[in-house]
């Protein structure tokens, strides 16, 4: 089955701890994205990557970090510098960036910082 | 940053009713995408539009790429209970490298 997987589905962490969210895709897509979703808000872009070893900041990158060592994987680390990390995090991928950019989403990870 | 205005913010539906929602902007877009999100899940792509004036259907859903390229519309005909959820529009600005801009969503609920 082709698709995007995110793990875990629910994550609880204490304030001040870094936490890493996993995102894997087997669609052979070049581009991958991380979004944050808060109630009543649209999706806000955190980071995106157009290819391996490449990534760019999105609208709300502060307090987050990413890596792209493999085409299939784009993990997101929520650092202790992120002031309000409790949110629903969505990973997406597309064949490439640019025109015809149909992004497909994973099931999401809900992070709660206690 | 760029804004997409999606309306209505929420609406109640009764089974069998037709539903309409739209997204507007002051900027020109090359692509419009419509997604549906169920609670606690990731958005699912419903319809993709690439040409001004394009009208595309997916079952009971029909979406249109506005002729001015600054808006898009989604219609759901003969709604059923499983249509409940949040619908998002997303657009790709003309000349953009590929980062979608998302509307804030239209929440469909069943009339009490």
Coordinates of C-alpha atoms in Angstrom, one line a residue:
Chain A
X1 CA 0.0 0.0 0.0
X2 CA 1.4 3.4 -1.0
X3 CA 1.0 6.2 1.4
X4 CA 2.3 8.5 4.1
X5 CA 2.6 7.3 7.7
X6 CA 3.1 9.4 10.8
X7 CA 3.9 8.0 14.2
X8 CA 2.9 8.1 16.9
X9 CA -0.7 9.2 16.6
X10 CA -0.7 10.7 20.1
X11 CA 2.3 12.1 21.9
X12 CA 2.7 13.5 25.4
X13 CA 5.7 15.3 26.6
X14 CA 6.8 17.4 29.5
X15 CA 7.6 21.1 29.0
X16 CA 11.2 21.7 28.2
X17 CA 11.8 18.4 26.4
X18 CA 12.6 18.0 22.7
X19 CA 10.4 15.6 20.8
X20 CA 10.7 14.1 17.3
X21 CA 7.7 13.3 15.1
X22 CA 8.2 10.7 12.4
X23 CA 7.0 10.9 8.8
X24 CA 7.6 8.3 6.1
X25 CA 6.3 8.0 2.6
X26 CA 6.6 5.2 0.0
X27 CA 5.1 7.2 -2.9
X28 CA 8.6 8.1 -4.3
X29 CA 7.7 11.8 -3.9
X30 CA 10.5 14.3 -4.0
X31 CA 8.9 17.0 -1.9
X32 CA 7.8 16.7 1.7
X33 CA 6.2 19.2 4.1
X34 CA 5.3 19.7 7.7
X35 CA 2.2 21.7 8.8
X36 CA 0.8 22.7 12.1
X37 CA -2.9 22.9 12.7
X38 CA -4.6 24.7 15.6
X39 CA -8.4 24.7 16.2
X40 CA -10.2 27.1 13.9
X41 CA -7.0 27.8 11.9
X42 CA -5.9 26.8 8.5
X43 CA -2.7 24.7 8.0
X44 CA 0.5 26.6 8.6
X45 CA 3.7 25.5 6.9
X46 CA 6.6 24.8 9.3
X47 CA 9.3 23.4 6.9
X48 CA 9.4 21.9 3.5
X49 CA 12.0 19.9 1.5
X50 CA 12.3 19.6 -2.2
X51 CA 14.9 16.8 -2.2
X52 CA 17.3 14.9 0.0
X53 CA 19.6 17.1 2.2
X54 CA 17.6 20.2 1.3
X55 CA 14.9 22.0 3.4
X56 CA 13.5 25.5 3.7
X57 CA 11.7 27.3 6.5
X58 CA 8.0 27.9 6.1
X59 CA 5.8 30.5 7.8
X60 CA 6.3 29.3 11.4
X61 CA 9.7 27.5 11.6
X62 CA 10.9 29.0 14.9
X63 CA 11.3 26.4 17.6
X64 CA 11.3 23.5 15.0
X65 CA 14.0 21.6 13.2
X66 CA 14.0 19.0 10.4
X67 CA 16.3 16.7 8.5
X68 CA 16.0 14.9 5.1
X69 CA 18.7 12.2 5.0
X70 CA 16.5 9.8 3.0
X71 CA 13.9 10.5 0.3
X72 CA 11.3 8.5 2.2
X73 CA 11.8 10.2 5.6
X74 CA 11.3 13.8 6.9
X75 CA 11.3 13.8 10.7
X76 CA 10.3 17.0 12.6
X77 CA 11.8 17.9 16.0
X78 CA 9.8 20.2 18.2
X79 CA 12.4 21.8 20.4
X80 CA 12.0 23.3 23.9
X81 CA 12.3 26.8 22.2
X82 CA 8.8 26.3 20.7
X83 CA 6.7 28.4 23.0
X84 CA 3.3 26.7 22.3
X85 CA 4.0 23.3 20.9
X86 CA 0.6 21.6 21.7
X87 CA -1.0 21.1 18.3
X88 CA -1.9 18.7 15.6
X89 CA 1.0 18.1 13.2
X90 CA 0.5 17.0 9.6
X91 CA 3.1 15.7 7.2
X92 CA 2.5 15.8 3.4
X93 CA 4.3 14.9 0.3
X94 CA 4.0 15.7 -3.4
X95 CA 5.8 14.5 -6.6
X96 CA 7.6 17.8 -6.7
X97 CA 7.1 21.5 -5.8
X98 CA 5.9 23.9 -8.5
X99 CA 2.8 23.5 -10.7
X100 CA 0.6 20.5 -10.3
X101 CA 1.6 20.4 -6.7
X102 CA -1.0 17.9 -5.3
X103 CA 0.0 17.3 -1.7
X104 CA -1.1 14.1 0.0
X105 CA -1.3 14.1 3.8
X106 CA -0.5 11.6 6.5
X107 CA -2.9 10.8 9.4
X108 CA -1.3 13.4 11.7
X109 CA 0.3 13.4 15.2
X110 CA -1.4 15.1 18.1
X111 CA 1.3 16.5 20.4
X112 CA 0.3 17.5 23.9
X113 CA 2.9 19.2 26.1
X114 CA 2.1 19.0 29.8
Chain B
X1 CA 1.6 36.5 4.1
X2 CA -0.9 35.7 1.4
X3 CA -4.5 35.1 2.5
X4 CA -7.3 32.9 1.2
X5 CA -10.7 33.9 2.5
X6 CA -12.9 30.8 2.8
X7 CA -16.6 31.0 3.5
X8 CA -18.8 30.2 5.1
X9 CA -16.8 29.3 8.3
X10 CA -19.4 26.8 9.2
X11 CA -22.8 25.5 8.1
X12 CA -25.4 23.1 9.1
X13 CA -26.7 20.6 6.5
X14 CA -29.9 18.6 6.4
X15 CA -29.7 15.3 4.5
X16 CA -30.5 15.9 0.8
X17 CA -29.6 19.6 0.7
X18 CA -27.1 21.1 -1.7
X19 CA -24.1 22.8 -0.1
X20 CA -21.9 25.6 -1.5
X21 CA -18.6 27.1 -0.3
X22 CA -15.9 29.2 -1.8
X23 CA -12.5 30.6 -1.5
X24 CA -11.4 34.1 -2.7
X25 CA -8.2 36.1 -2.8
X26 CA -6.8 39.3 -4.2
X27 CA -4.0 37.3 -5.8
X28 CA -3.9 35.1 -8.9
X29 CA -3.6 31.3 -8.6
X30 CA -2.4 28.6 -10.9
X31 CA -3.9 25.7 -9.0
X32 CA -6.8 25.2 -6.7
X33 CA -7.2 22.1 -4.5
X34 CA -10.1 21.0 -2.3
X35 CA -9.6 18.8 0.7
X36 CA -11.8 17.2 3.3
X37 CA -10.7 16.5 6.8
X38 CA -12.4 14.2 9.3
X39 CA -11.9 14.8 13.0
X40 CA -8.4 13.7 14.1
X41 CA -7.4 12.7 10.6
X42 CA -5.3 14.1 7.8
X43 CA -6.9 16.0 4.9
X44 CA -7.9 14.0 1.9
X45 CA -7.6 15.4 -1.6
X46 CA -11.1 15.7 -3.3
X47 CA -10.6 17.7 -6.4
X48 CA -7.7 19.4 -8.2
X49 CA -8.2 22.3 -10.7
X50 CA -5.5 23.7 -13.0
X51 CA -7.2 26.0 -15.6
X52 CA -9.3 29.1 -15.3
X53 CA -13.0 28.2 -15.8
X54 CA -12.4 24.5 -15.3
X55 CA -15.3 22.6 -13.8
X56 CA -14.5 19.2 -12.3
X57 CA -16.7 16.6 -10.6
X58 CA -16.0 13.8 -8.2
X59 CA -19.2 12.0 -7.5
X60 CA -21.6 14.4 -5.8
X61 CA -18.8 17.1 -5.5
X62 CA -18.2 19.7 -8.2
X63 CA -15.5 22.4 -8.0
X64 CA -14.8 25.3 -10.3
X65 CA -11.7 27.3 -11.0
X66 CA -12.9 30.9 -11.1
X67 CA -12.5 32.7 -14.4
X68 CA -10.6 35.6 -12.8
X69 CA -8.2 32.9 -11.2
X70 CA -8.7 34.6 -7.9
X71 CA -11.4 32.3 -6.6
X72 CA -12.8 28.7 -6.5
X73 CA -16.1 27.1 -5.6
X74 CA -17.1 23.7 -4.2
X75 CA -20.6 22.4 -4.4
X76 CA -21.9 19.2 -2.8
X77 CA -25.2 17.9 -4.1
X78 CA -27.7 15.9 -2.1
X79 CA -25.7 15.9 1.1
X80 CA -25.5 12.8 3.2
X81 CA -24.4 12.5 6.9
X82 CA -20.9 11.3 6.0
X83 CA -20.3 14.7 4.2
X84 CA -19.8 16.1 7.7
X85 CA -16.3 17.4 8.3
X86 CA -14.0 20.3 7.5
X87 CA -13.4 21.3 3.9
X88 CA -10.3 23.2 3.0
X89 CA -9.3 25.0 -0.2
X90 CA -5.7 25.4 -1.0
X91 CA -4.1 27.5 -3.8
X92 CA -0.8 27.7 -5.6
X93 CA 0.1 31.3 -6.4
X94 CA 1.1 32.2 -9.9
X95 CA 4.9 32.1 -10.1
X96 CA 5.2 30.3 -6.8
X97 CA 7.7 27.5 -6.2
X98 CA 5.0 25.3 -4.9
X99 CA 4.0 26.1 -1.4
X100 CA 0.2 25.9 -1.1
X101 CA -1.8 28.5 0.8
X102 CA -4.7 27.1 2.8
X103 CA -8.0 28.6 3.7
X104 CA -9.2 28.3 7.3
X105 CA -11.8 25.7 6.4
X106 CA -15.6 25.3 6.2
X107 CA -17.0 23.1 8.9
X108 CA -20.1 21.1 7.9
X109 CA -22.3 19.8 10.6
X110 CA -25.6 18.0 10.6
X111 CA -28.7 20.2 11.5
X112 CA -29.9 19.2 15.0

